[in-house]
Amino acid sequence: MNVFISADWEGIAGLVSWHQEKDDTMRARKLMTGEVNAAVDGALAAGATTILVNDSHGSMRNILIEELHPQAQLLSGGLKELSMMAGVQRDMDAAVFIGYHAKAGTTRAILDHTYSGSVVHEWRINGQPAGETTVNAAVAGYFGVPVVLVSGDNSLQDEVEALGAVHVQVKEAFSRYAALNLHPTVAQERIRTEVTKALGRLDAFHPFQPKTPVTLELDVTRSSMVEEILLIPGMKQTAPRTVAFTHDDVLVGFKAMLAAITLAGTVNRG
Ligand SMILES: [Zn+2]
């Protein structure tokens, strides 16, 4: 069994503010590596033979490789065609998301955003608001891979369960920047146990495959971003701050959205 792990940062127990990335970098990276290792342990206990961990946050160079479980391999660094899902195309049987967070616009959710806090107000798949969990599950689904488990705060639960995956809560959000955290040891034990259980009944999970042709929409934060995004062939403006892209191929749509977000991030501010 080949297991893919996409590891983000905002949903790790103990992390509540992006300031910790600058002020307390090594501790944050240790905590993230600890939860990834728990998922690796859990996967090995369920019989995983290959484990590919994709560092999916910011620079994508966060996980401490020397502290990573030796039976896992680490995809580290940025500029990856499939971004947070790079590696899932390598004949994987299951996907696990660690350290994930709620979509942009969620109330009382630690560091809620969707791919880019400065660009994306809302991302929709076939009319339904989607966070990184759902978007990334669609990429996994394209390759026939089910998402079996997602860890993060309590605000993520509904989105995870809508996909039929197991939600592991490691903290309870009191606001966007405050959470009641489980002790890292307890959070990691919970992840380890639940990953083993989920992978032990892999047949119960199904790849998320949105209806095609799929329409992906982005509400962006500034009208000028739309003007940049319209440089992408096939991209349509449907409202002053909304673009839409329809395609038979979900992966083409995903890449078009990533291109739109990247382009919008470079917008000329006049
Ligand atoms: Zn992140």
PDB file of C-alpha atoms and ligand atoms in Angstrom:
ATOM      1  CA  MET A   1       0.000   0.000   0.000  1.00  0.00           C
ATOM      2  CA  ASN A   2       1.344   3.383  -1.076  1.00  0.00           C
ATOM      3  CA  VAL A   3       0.319   6.314   1.106  1.00  0.00           C
ATOM      4  CA  PHE A   4       0.549   9.984   0.181  1.00  0.00           C
ATOM      5  CA  ILE A   5       0.707  12.580   2.970  1.00  0.00           C
ATOM      6  CA  SER A   6       0.181  16.278   2.255  1.00  0.00           C
ATOM      7  CA  ALA A   7       1.380  18.303   5.247  1.00  0.00           C
ATOM      8  CA  ASP A   8       0.249  21.859   5.901  1.00  0.00           C
ATOM      9  CA  TRP A   9       1.043  24.022   8.929  1.00  0.00           C
ATOM     10  CA  GLU A  10      -1.958  25.992  10.180  1.00  0.00           C
ATOM     11  CA  GLY A  11      -3.781  22.932  11.495  1.00  0.00           C
ATOM     12  CA  ILE A  12      -0.955  21.595  13.685  1.00  0.00           C
ATOM     13  CA  ALA A  13      -1.562  21.489  17.477  1.00  0.00           C
ATOM     14  CA  GLY A  14       0.216  24.421  19.131  1.00  0.00           C
ATOM     15  CA  LEU A  15       0.277  26.654  16.039  1.00  0.00           C
ATOM     16  CA  VAL A  16      -2.198  29.538  16.109  1.00  0.00           C
ATOM     17  CA  SER A  17      -0.472  32.482  14.395  1.00  0.00           C
ATOM     18  CA  TRP A  18       1.749  33.005  11.366  1.00  0.00           C
ATOM     19  CA  HIS A  19       4.036  35.034  13.689  1.00  0.00           C
ATOM     20  CA  GLN A  20       5.212  31.670  15.048  1.00  0.00           C
ATOM     21  CA  GLU A  21       6.694  30.941  11.640  1.00  0.00           C
ATOM     22  CA  LYS A  22       9.092  33.865  12.029  1.00  0.00           C
ATOM     23  CA  ASP A  23       9.494  34.127  15.808  1.00  0.00           C
ATOM     24  CA  ASP A  24       9.592  30.461  16.647  1.00  0.00           C
ATOM     25  CA  THR A  25      10.497  28.778  13.363  1.00  0.00           C
ATOM     26  CA  MET A  26      12.243  25.668  14.663  1.00  0.00           C
ATOM     27  CA  ARG A  27       9.601  24.842  17.267  1.00  0.00           C
ATOM     28  CA  ALA A  28       6.881  25.189  14.658  1.00  0.00           C
ATOM     29  CA  ARG A  29       8.791  22.968  12.264  1.00  0.00           C
ATOM     30  CA  LYS A  30       9.332  20.355  15.007  1.00  0.00           C
ATOM     31  CA  LEU A  31       5.628  20.296  15.853  1.00  0.00           C
ATOM     32  CA  MET A  32       4.733  19.869  12.179  1.00  0.00           C
ATOM     33  CA  THR A  33       7.305  17.094  11.733  1.00  0.00           C
ATOM     34  CA  GLY A  34       5.929  15.385  14.867  1.00  0.00           C
ATOM     35  CA  GLU A  35       2.394  15.169  13.490  1.00  0.00           C
ATOM     36  CA  VAL A  36       3.669  13.964  10.112  1.00  0.00           C
ATOM     37  CA  ASN A  37       5.658  11.239  11.876  1.00  0.00           C
ATOM     38  CA  ALA A  38       2.532  10.184  13.748  1.00  0.00           C
ATOM     39  CA  ALA A  39       0.738   9.738  10.423  1.00  0.00           C
ATOM     40  CA  VAL A  40       3.723   7.787   9.044  1.00  0.00           C
ATOM     41  CA  ASP A  41       3.719   5.496  12.099  1.00  0.00           C
ATOM     42  CA  GLY A  42      -0.019   4.983  11.728  1.00  0.00           C
ATOM     43  CA  ALA A  43       0.330   4.152   8.039  1.00  0.00           C
ATOM     44  CA  LEU A  44       3.157   1.676   8.680  1.00  0.00           C
ATOM     45  CA  ALA A  45       1.064  -0.060  11.331  1.00  0.00           C
ATOM     46  CA  ALA A  46      -1.685  -0.469   8.724  1.00  0.00           C
ATOM     47  CA  GLY A  47       0.756  -2.101   6.293  1.00  0.00           C
ATOM     48  CA  ALA A  48       1.954   0.825   4.153  1.00  0.00           C
ATOM     49  CA  THR A  49       5.061   0.005   2.149  1.00  0.00           C
ATOM     50  CA  THR A  50       5.732   3.359   0.466  1.00  0.00           C
ATOM     51  CA  ILE A  51       5.046   6.696   2.142  1.00  0.00           C
ATOM     52  CA  LEU A  52       5.547   9.934   0.244  1.00  0.00           C
ATOM     53  CA  VAL A  53       5.295  13.127   2.319  1.00  0.00           C
ATOM     54  CA  ASN A  54       4.737  16.376   0.422  1.00  0.00           C
ATOM     55  CA  ASP A  55       5.653  19.517   2.364  1.00  0.00           C
ATOM     56  CA  SER A  56       2.686  21.723   1.432  1.00  0.00           C
ATOM     57  CA  HIS A  57       3.083  24.955   3.347  1.00  0.00           C
ATOM     58  CA  GLY A  58       4.544  28.301   2.248  1.00  0.00           C
ATOM     59  CA  SER A  59       8.121  27.732   1.092  1.00  0.00           C
ATOM     60  CA  MET A  60       7.383  23.985   1.264  1.00  0.00           C
ATOM     61  CA  ARG A  61      10.682  23.573   3.112  1.00  0.00           C
ATOM     62  CA  ASN A  62       9.360  23.205   6.666  1.00  0.00           C
ATOM     63  CA  ILE A  63       9.626  19.541   7.638  1.00  0.00           C
ATOM     64  CA  LEU A  64      12.886  18.608   9.392  1.00  0.00           C
ATOM     65  CA  ILE A  65      14.146  15.740   7.246  1.00  0.00           C
ATOM     66  CA  GLU A  66      16.613  14.485   9.862  1.00  0.00           C
ATOM     67  CA  GLU A  67      13.720  14.068  12.300  1.00  0.00           C
ATOM     68  CA  LEU A  68      11.374  12.507   9.754  1.00  0.00           C
ATOM     69  CA  HIS A  69      10.566   8.805  10.084  1.00  0.00           C
ATOM     70  CA  PRO A  70      13.221   6.978   8.015  1.00  0.00           C
ATOM     71  CA  GLN A  71      10.624   4.934   6.156  1.00  0.00           C
ATOM     72  CA  ALA A  72       9.068   8.050   4.642  1.00  0.00           C
ATOM     73  CA  GLN A  73      10.403  10.041   1.706  1.00  0.00           C
ATOM     74  CA  LEU A  74      10.083  13.813   1.648  1.00  0.00           C
ATOM     75  CA  LEU A  75       9.105  15.932  -1.316  1.00  0.00           C
ATOM     76  CA  SER A  76      10.509  19.262  -0.240  1.00  0.00           C
ATOM     77  CA  GLY A  77      10.560  22.667  -1.950  1.00  0.00           C
ATOM     78  CA  GLY A  78       8.363  24.878  -4.088  1.00  0.00           C
ATOM     79  CA  LEU A  79       7.380  25.239  -7.753  1.00  0.00           C
ATOM     80  CA  LYS A  80       5.568  21.935  -8.011  1.00  0.00           C
ATOM     81  CA  GLU A  81       3.029  21.501 -10.789  1.00  0.00           C
ATOM     82  CA  LEU A  82       0.521  19.881  -8.410  1.00  0.00           C
ATOM     83  CA  SER A  83       1.471  22.174  -5.504  1.00  0.00           C
ATOM     84  CA  MET A  84       0.092  20.768  -2.215  1.00  0.00           C
ATOM     85  CA  MET A  85      -0.708  17.519  -4.043  1.00  0.00           C
ATOM     86  CA  ALA A  86       2.613  16.926  -5.788  1.00  0.00           C
ATOM     87  CA  GLY A  87       3.434  13.224  -5.533  1.00  0.00           C
ATOM     88  CA  VAL A  88      -0.156  11.952  -5.475  1.00  0.00           C
ATOM     89  CA  GLN A  89       0.214  11.009  -9.155  1.00  0.00           C
ATOM     90  CA  ARG A  90       2.777   8.308  -8.208  1.00  0.00           C
ATOM     91  CA  ASP A  91       0.500   5.292  -7.944  1.00  0.00           C
ATOM     92  CA  MET A  92      -0.876   6.070  -4.477  1.00  0.00           C
ATOM     93  CA  ASP A  93      -3.597   4.061  -2.746  1.00  0.00           C
ATOM     94  CA  ALA A  94      -4.662   6.621  -0.137  1.00  0.00           C
ATOM     95  CA  ALA A  95      -4.142  10.263   0.782  1.00  0.00           C
ATOM     96  CA  VAL A  96      -3.821  11.711   4.291  1.00  0.00           C
ATOM     97  CA  PHE A  97      -3.859  15.471   4.974  1.00  0.00           C
ATOM     98  CA  ILE A  98      -2.073  16.665   8.124  1.00  0.00           C
ATOM     99  CA  GLY A  99      -2.177  20.211   9.559  1.00  0.00           C
ATOM    100  CA  TYR A 100      -5.011  21.402   7.330  1.00  0.00           C
ATOM    101  CA  HIS A 101      -7.247  24.445   7.980  1.00  0.00           C
ATOM    102  CA  ALA A 102     -10.692  25.779   7.129  1.00  0.00           C
ATOM    103  CA  LYS A 103     -11.511  27.652   3.928  1.00  0.00           C
ATOM    104  CA  ALA A 104     -11.402  31.430   3.583  1.00  0.00           C
ATOM    105  CA  GLY A 105     -14.402  33.030   5.227  1.00  0.00           C
ATOM    106  CA  THR A 106     -14.918  30.480   8.013  1.00  0.00           C
ATOM    107  CA  THR A 107     -15.805  31.976  11.386  1.00  0.00           C
ATOM    108  CA  ARG A 108     -13.680  31.050  14.412  1.00  0.00           C
ATOM    109  CA  ALA A 109     -11.185  28.986  12.405  1.00  0.00           C
ATOM    110  CA  ILE A 110      -7.426  29.092  12.891  1.00  0.00           C
ATOM    111  CA  LEU A 111      -5.841  31.066  10.019  1.00  0.00           C
ATOM    112  CA  ASP A 112      -8.675  30.358   7.565  1.00  0.00           C
ATOM    113  CA  HIS A 113      -7.711  30.916   3.922  1.00  0.00           C
ATOM    114  CA  THR A 114      -7.781  29.124   0.579  1.00  0.00           C
ATOM    115  CA  TYR A 115      -4.419  28.834  -1.184  1.00  0.00           C
ATOM    116  CA  SER A 116      -3.764  32.591  -0.965  1.00  0.00           C
ATOM    117  CA  GLY A 117      -5.066  34.811   1.819  1.00  0.00           C
ATOM    118  CA  SER A 118      -4.409  37.983  -0.168  1.00  0.00           C
ATOM    119  CA  VAL A 119      -6.065  36.809  -3.409  1.00  0.00           C
ATOM    120  CA  VAL A 120      -8.854  34.297  -2.747  1.00  0.00           C
ATOM    121  CA  HIS A 121     -12.097  35.408  -1.096  1.00  0.00           C
ATOM    122  CA  GLU A 122     -13.880  32.200  -2.115  1.00  0.00           C
ATOM    123  CA  TRP A 123     -13.137  29.206  -4.380  1.00  0.00           C
ATOM    124  CA  ARG A 124     -16.085  27.183  -5.702  1.00  0.00           C
ATOM    125  CA  ILE A 125     -16.299  23.807  -7.420  1.00  0.00           C
ATOM    126  CA  ASN A 126     -19.533  23.399  -9.391  1.00  0.00           C
ATOM    127  CA  GLY A 127     -21.091  26.187  -7.323  1.00  0.00           C
ATOM    128  CA  GLN A 128     -20.072  24.801  -3.916  1.00  0.00           C
ATOM    129  CA  PRO A 129     -17.559  26.717  -1.739  1.00  0.00           C
ATOM    130  CA  ALA A 130     -14.396  24.641  -1.404  1.00  0.00           C
ATOM    131  CA  GLY A 131     -11.405  24.875   0.915  1.00  0.00           C
ATOM    132  CA  GLU A 132      -7.979  23.387   0.338  1.00  0.00           C
ATOM    133  CA  THR A 133      -9.271  20.063   1.687  1.00  0.00           C
ATOM    134  CA  THR A 134     -11.920  19.772  -1.042  1.00  0.00           C
ATOM    135  CA  VAL A 135      -9.823  21.237  -3.856  1.00  0.00           C
ATOM    136  CA  ASN A 136      -6.938  18.919  -3.039  1.00  0.00           C
ATOM    137  CA  ALA A 137      -9.291  15.936  -2.659  1.00  0.00           C
ATOM    138  CA  ALA A 138     -10.440  16.609  -6.234  1.00  0.00           C
ATOM    139  CA  VAL A 139      -6.815  16.443  -7.414  1.00  0.00           C
ATOM    140  CA  ALA A 140      -6.366  13.142  -5.558  1.00  0.00           C
ATOM    141  CA  GLY A 141      -9.671  11.970  -7.030  1.00  0.00           C
ATOM    142  CA  TYR A 142      -8.404  12.699 -10.531  1.00  0.00           C
ATOM    143  CA  PHE A 143      -5.733  10.056  -9.912  1.00  0.00           C
ATOM    144  CA  GLY A 144      -8.296   7.703  -8.343  1.00  0.00           C
ATOM    145  CA  VAL A 145      -6.964   8.254  -4.823  1.00  0.00           C
ATOM    146  CA  PRO A 146      -9.369   8.629  -1.873  1.00  0.00           C
ATOM    147  CA  VAL A 147      -8.632  11.016   1.004  1.00  0.00           C
ATOM    148  CA  VAL A 148      -9.051   8.922   4.153  1.00  0.00           C
ATOM    149  CA  LEU A 149      -8.150  11.338   6.950  1.00  0.00           C
ATOM    150  CA  VAL A 150      -7.642  15.062   7.536  1.00  0.00           C
ATOM    151  CA  SER A 151      -6.305  16.577  10.762  1.00  0.00           C
ATOM    152  CA  GLY A 152      -6.737  20.160  11.943  1.00  0.00           C
ATOM    153  CA  ASP A 153      -8.993  22.241  14.174  1.00  0.00           C
ATOM    154  CA  ASN A 154     -12.698  21.713  14.883  1.00  0.00           C
ATOM    155  CA  SER A 155     -13.800  24.189  12.185  1.00  0.00           C
ATOM    156  CA  LEU A 156     -12.610  21.792   9.478  1.00  0.00           C
ATOM    157  CA  GLN A 157     -14.910  18.955  10.488  1.00  0.00           C
ATOM    158  CA  ASP A 158     -17.891  19.595   8.183  1.00  0.00           C
ATOM    159  CA  GLU A 159     -15.760  19.966   5.063  1.00  0.00           C
ATOM    160  CA  VAL A 160     -13.834  16.768   5.842  1.00  0.00           C
ATOM    161  CA  GLU A 161     -16.918  14.708   6.634  1.00  0.00           C
ATOM    162  CA  ALA A 162     -18.663  15.917   3.455  1.00  0.00           C
ATOM    163  CA  LEU A 163     -15.890  14.114   1.578  1.00  0.00           C
ATOM    164  CA  GLY A 164     -16.461  10.940   3.578  1.00  0.00           C
ATOM    165  CA  ALA A 165     -13.051  11.202   5.243  1.00  0.00           C
ATOM    166  CA  VAL A 166     -12.143  10.931   8.937  1.00  0.00           C
ATOM    167  CA  HIS A 167     -11.591  14.235  10.771  1.00  0.00           C
ATOM    168  CA  VAL A 168      -9.014  14.283  13.557  1.00  0.00           C
ATOM    169  CA  GLN A 169      -9.338  17.333  15.803  1.00  0.00           C
ATOM    170  CA  VAL A 170      -6.086  18.469  17.399  1.00  0.00           C
ATOM    171  CA  LYS A 171      -7.288  21.868  18.618  1.00  0.00           C
ATOM    172  CA  GLU A 172     -10.462  23.900  19.171  1.00  0.00           C
ATOM    173  CA  ALA A 173     -10.483  27.381  17.653  1.00  0.00           C
ATOM    174  CA  PHE A 174     -11.534  30.161  20.009  1.00  0.00           C
ATOM    175  CA  SER A 175     -10.901  32.800  17.303  1.00  0.00           C
ATOM    176  CA  ARG A 176      -8.846  33.096  14.098  1.00  0.00           C
ATOM    177  CA  TYR A 177      -5.719  33.425  16.268  1.00  0.00           C
ATOM    178  CA  ALA A 178      -6.477  31.454  19.444  1.00  0.00           C
ATOM    179  CA  ALA A 179      -7.084  27.774  20.071  1.00  0.00           C
ATOM    180  CA  LEU A 180      -7.400  25.328  22.897  1.00  0.00           C
ATOM    181  CA  ASN A 181      -4.717  22.809  21.880  1.00  0.00           C
ATOM    182  CA  LEU A 182      -4.218  19.177  22.683  1.00  0.00           C
ATOM    183  CA  HIS A 183      -0.754  18.441  24.004  1.00  0.00           C
ATOM    184  CA  PRO A 184       1.419  17.464  20.982  1.00  0.00           C
ATOM    185  CA  THR A 185       1.889  13.948  22.390  1.00  0.00           C
ATOM    186  CA  VAL A 186      -1.872  13.472  22.627  1.00  0.00           C
ATOM    187  CA  ALA A 187      -2.534  15.020  19.213  1.00  0.00           C
ATOM    188  CA  GLN A 188       0.078  12.730  17.668  1.00  0.00           C
ATOM    189  CA  GLU A 189      -1.313   9.647  19.391  1.00  0.00           C
ATOM    190  CA  ARG A 190      -4.764  10.499  18.054  1.00  0.00           C
ATOM    191  CA  ILE A 191      -3.424  10.905  14.500  1.00  0.00           C
ATOM    192  CA  ARG A 192      -1.427   7.656  14.696  1.00  0.00           C
ATOM    193  CA  THR A 193      -4.403   5.630  15.932  1.00  0.00           C
ATOM    194  CA  GLU A 194      -6.917   7.087  13.481  1.00  0.00           C
ATOM    195  CA  VAL A 195      -4.620   6.770  10.441  1.00  0.00           C
ATOM    196  CA  THR A 196      -4.134   3.062  11.228  1.00  0.00           C
ATOM    197  CA  LYS A 197      -7.885   2.569  11.660  1.00  0.00           C
ATOM    198  CA  ALA A 198      -8.780   4.471   8.471  1.00  0.00           C
ATOM    199  CA  LEU A 199      -6.231   2.677   6.288  1.00  0.00           C
ATOM    200  CA  GLY A 200      -7.411  -0.612   7.767  1.00  0.00           C
ATOM    201  CA  ARG A 201     -10.788  -0.083   6.098  1.00  0.00           C
ATOM    202  CA  LEU A 202      -9.574   1.579   2.895  1.00  0.00           C
ATOM    203  CA  ASP A 203     -12.414   0.049   0.865  1.00  0.00           C
ATOM    204  CA  ALA A 204     -14.869   2.294   2.724  1.00  0.00           C
ATOM    205  CA  PHE A 205     -13.402   5.457   1.157  1.00  0.00           C
ATOM    206  CA  HIS A 206     -14.016   6.752  -2.342  1.00  0.00           C
ATOM    207  CA  PRO A 207     -12.118   9.232  -4.520  1.00  0.00           C
ATOM    208  CA  PHE A 208     -13.780  12.648  -4.748  1.00  0.00           C
ATOM    209  CA  GLN A 209     -14.575  13.213  -8.413  1.00  0.00           C
ATOM    210  CA  PRO A 210     -16.697  16.308  -9.115  1.00  0.00           C
ATOM    211  CA  LYS A 211     -19.142  16.129 -12.023  1.00  0.00           C
ATOM    212  CA  THR A 212     -17.611  17.063 -15.364  1.00  0.00           C
ATOM    213  CA  PRO A 213     -17.453  19.363 -17.183  1.00  0.00           C
ATOM    214  CA  VAL A 214     -16.366  20.979 -13.953  1.00  0.00           C
ATOM    215  CA  THR A 215     -16.770  24.708 -13.321  1.00  0.00           C
ATOM    216  CA  LEU A 216     -14.231  26.275 -11.004  1.00  0.00           C
ATOM    217  CA  GLU A 217     -14.849  29.816  -9.797  1.00  0.00           C
ATOM    218  CA  LEU A 218     -12.772  32.265  -7.840  1.00  0.00           C
ATOM    219  CA  ASP A 219     -13.982  35.360  -6.035  1.00  0.00           C
ATOM    220  CA  VAL A 220     -10.865  37.469  -5.679  1.00  0.00           C
ATOM    221  CA  THR A 221     -10.224  40.368  -3.333  1.00  0.00           C
ATOM    222  CA  ARG A 222      -9.635  43.150  -5.919  1.00  0.00           C
ATOM    223  CA  SER A 223     -11.157  43.935  -9.317  1.00  0.00           C
ATOM    224  CA  SER A 224      -7.712  44.508 -10.855  1.00  0.00           C
ATOM    225  CA  MET A 225      -6.874  40.861 -10.154  1.00  0.00           C
ATOM    226  CA  VAL A 226      -9.666  39.821 -12.510  1.00  0.00           C
ATOM    227  CA  GLU A 227      -8.076  41.868 -15.269  1.00  0.00           C
ATOM    228  CA  GLU A 228      -4.799  39.964 -14.777  1.00  0.00           C
ATOM    229  CA  ILE A 229      -6.529  36.593 -14.593  1.00  0.00           C
ATOM    230  CA  LEU A 230      -8.380  37.179 -17.877  1.00  0.00           C
ATOM    231  CA  LEU A 231      -5.017  36.819 -19.643  1.00  0.00           C
ATOM    232  CA  ILE A 232      -5.461  33.053 -19.139  1.00  0.00           C
ATOM    233  CA  PRO A 233      -7.174  31.456 -22.162  1.00  0.00           C
ATOM    234  CA  GLY A 234     -10.612  30.084 -21.293  1.00  0.00           C
ATOM    235  CA  MET A 235     -11.008  32.196 -18.161  1.00  0.00           C
ATOM    236  CA  LYS A 236     -14.303  34.142 -18.029  1.00  0.00           C
ATOM    237  CA  GLN A 237     -15.404  37.044 -15.865  1.00  0.00           C
ATOM    238  CA  THR A 238     -18.840  36.427 -14.330  1.00  0.00           C
ATOM    239  CA  ALA A 239     -18.980  39.288 -11.776  1.00  0.00           C
ATOM    240  CA  PRO A 240     -16.764  42.306 -10.990  1.00  0.00           C
ATOM    241  CA  ARG A 241     -14.528  40.193  -8.767  1.00  0.00           C
ATOM    242  CA  THR A 242     -15.352  36.683 -10.023  1.00  0.00           C
ATOM    243  CA  VAL A 243     -13.755  34.498 -12.691  1.00  0.00           C
ATOM    244  CA  ALA A 244     -14.914  31.090 -13.901  1.00  0.00           C
ATOM    245  CA  PHE A 245     -13.213  28.284 -15.805  1.00  0.00           C
ATOM    246  CA  THR A 246     -15.040  25.247 -17.198  1.00  0.00           C
ATOM    247  CA  HIS A 247     -13.313  22.125 -18.498  1.00  0.00           C
ATOM    248  CA  ASP A 248     -13.846  18.379 -18.913  1.00  0.00           C
ATOM    249  CA  ASP A 249     -10.563  17.731 -17.164  1.00  0.00           C
ATOM    250  CA  VAL A 250     -10.446  18.566 -13.452  1.00  0.00           C
ATOM    251  CA  LEU A 251      -6.660  18.753 -13.476  1.00  0.00           C
ATOM    252  CA  VAL A 252      -6.634  21.349 -16.256  1.00  0.00           C
ATOM    253  CA  GLY A 253      -9.116  23.369 -14.184  1.00  0.00           C
ATOM    254  CA  PHE A 254      -6.973  23.065 -11.046  1.00  0.00           C
ATOM    255  CA  LYS A 255      -3.880  24.265 -12.891  1.00  0.00           C
ATOM    256  CA  ALA A 256      -5.821  27.161 -14.434  1.00  0.00           C
ATOM    257  CA  MET A 257      -6.909  28.212 -10.929  1.00  0.00           C
ATOM    258  CA  LEU A 258      -3.336  27.983  -9.592  1.00  0.00           C
ATOM    259  CA  ALA A 259      -2.152  30.065 -12.557  1.00  0.00           C
ATOM    260  CA  ALA A 260      -4.924  32.616 -11.836  1.00  0.00           C
ATOM    261  CA  ILE A 261      -3.942  32.887  -8.173  1.00  0.00           C
ATOM    262  CA  THR A 262      -0.255  33.223  -9.031  1.00  0.00           C
ATOM    263  CA  LEU A 263      -0.965  35.882 -11.640  1.00  0.00           C
ATOM    264  CA  ALA A 264      -3.323  37.780  -9.335  1.00  0.00           C
ATOM    265  CA  GLY A 265      -0.616  37.773  -6.695  1.00  0.00           C
ATOM    266  CA  THR A 266       1.630  39.771  -9.008  1.00  0.00           C
ATOM    267  CA  VAL A 267      -1.062  42.353  -9.787  1.00  0.00           C
ATOM    268  CA  ASN A 268       0.153  45.820 -10.660  1.00  0.00           C
ATOM    269  CA  ARG A 269      -1.127  48.070  -7.895  1.00  0.00           C
ATOM    270  CA  GLY A 270      -1.046  51.157 -10.106  1.00  0.00           C
TER     271      GLY A 270
HETATM  272 ZN    ZN B   1      -0.358  26.472   5.004  1.00  0.00          ZN
END
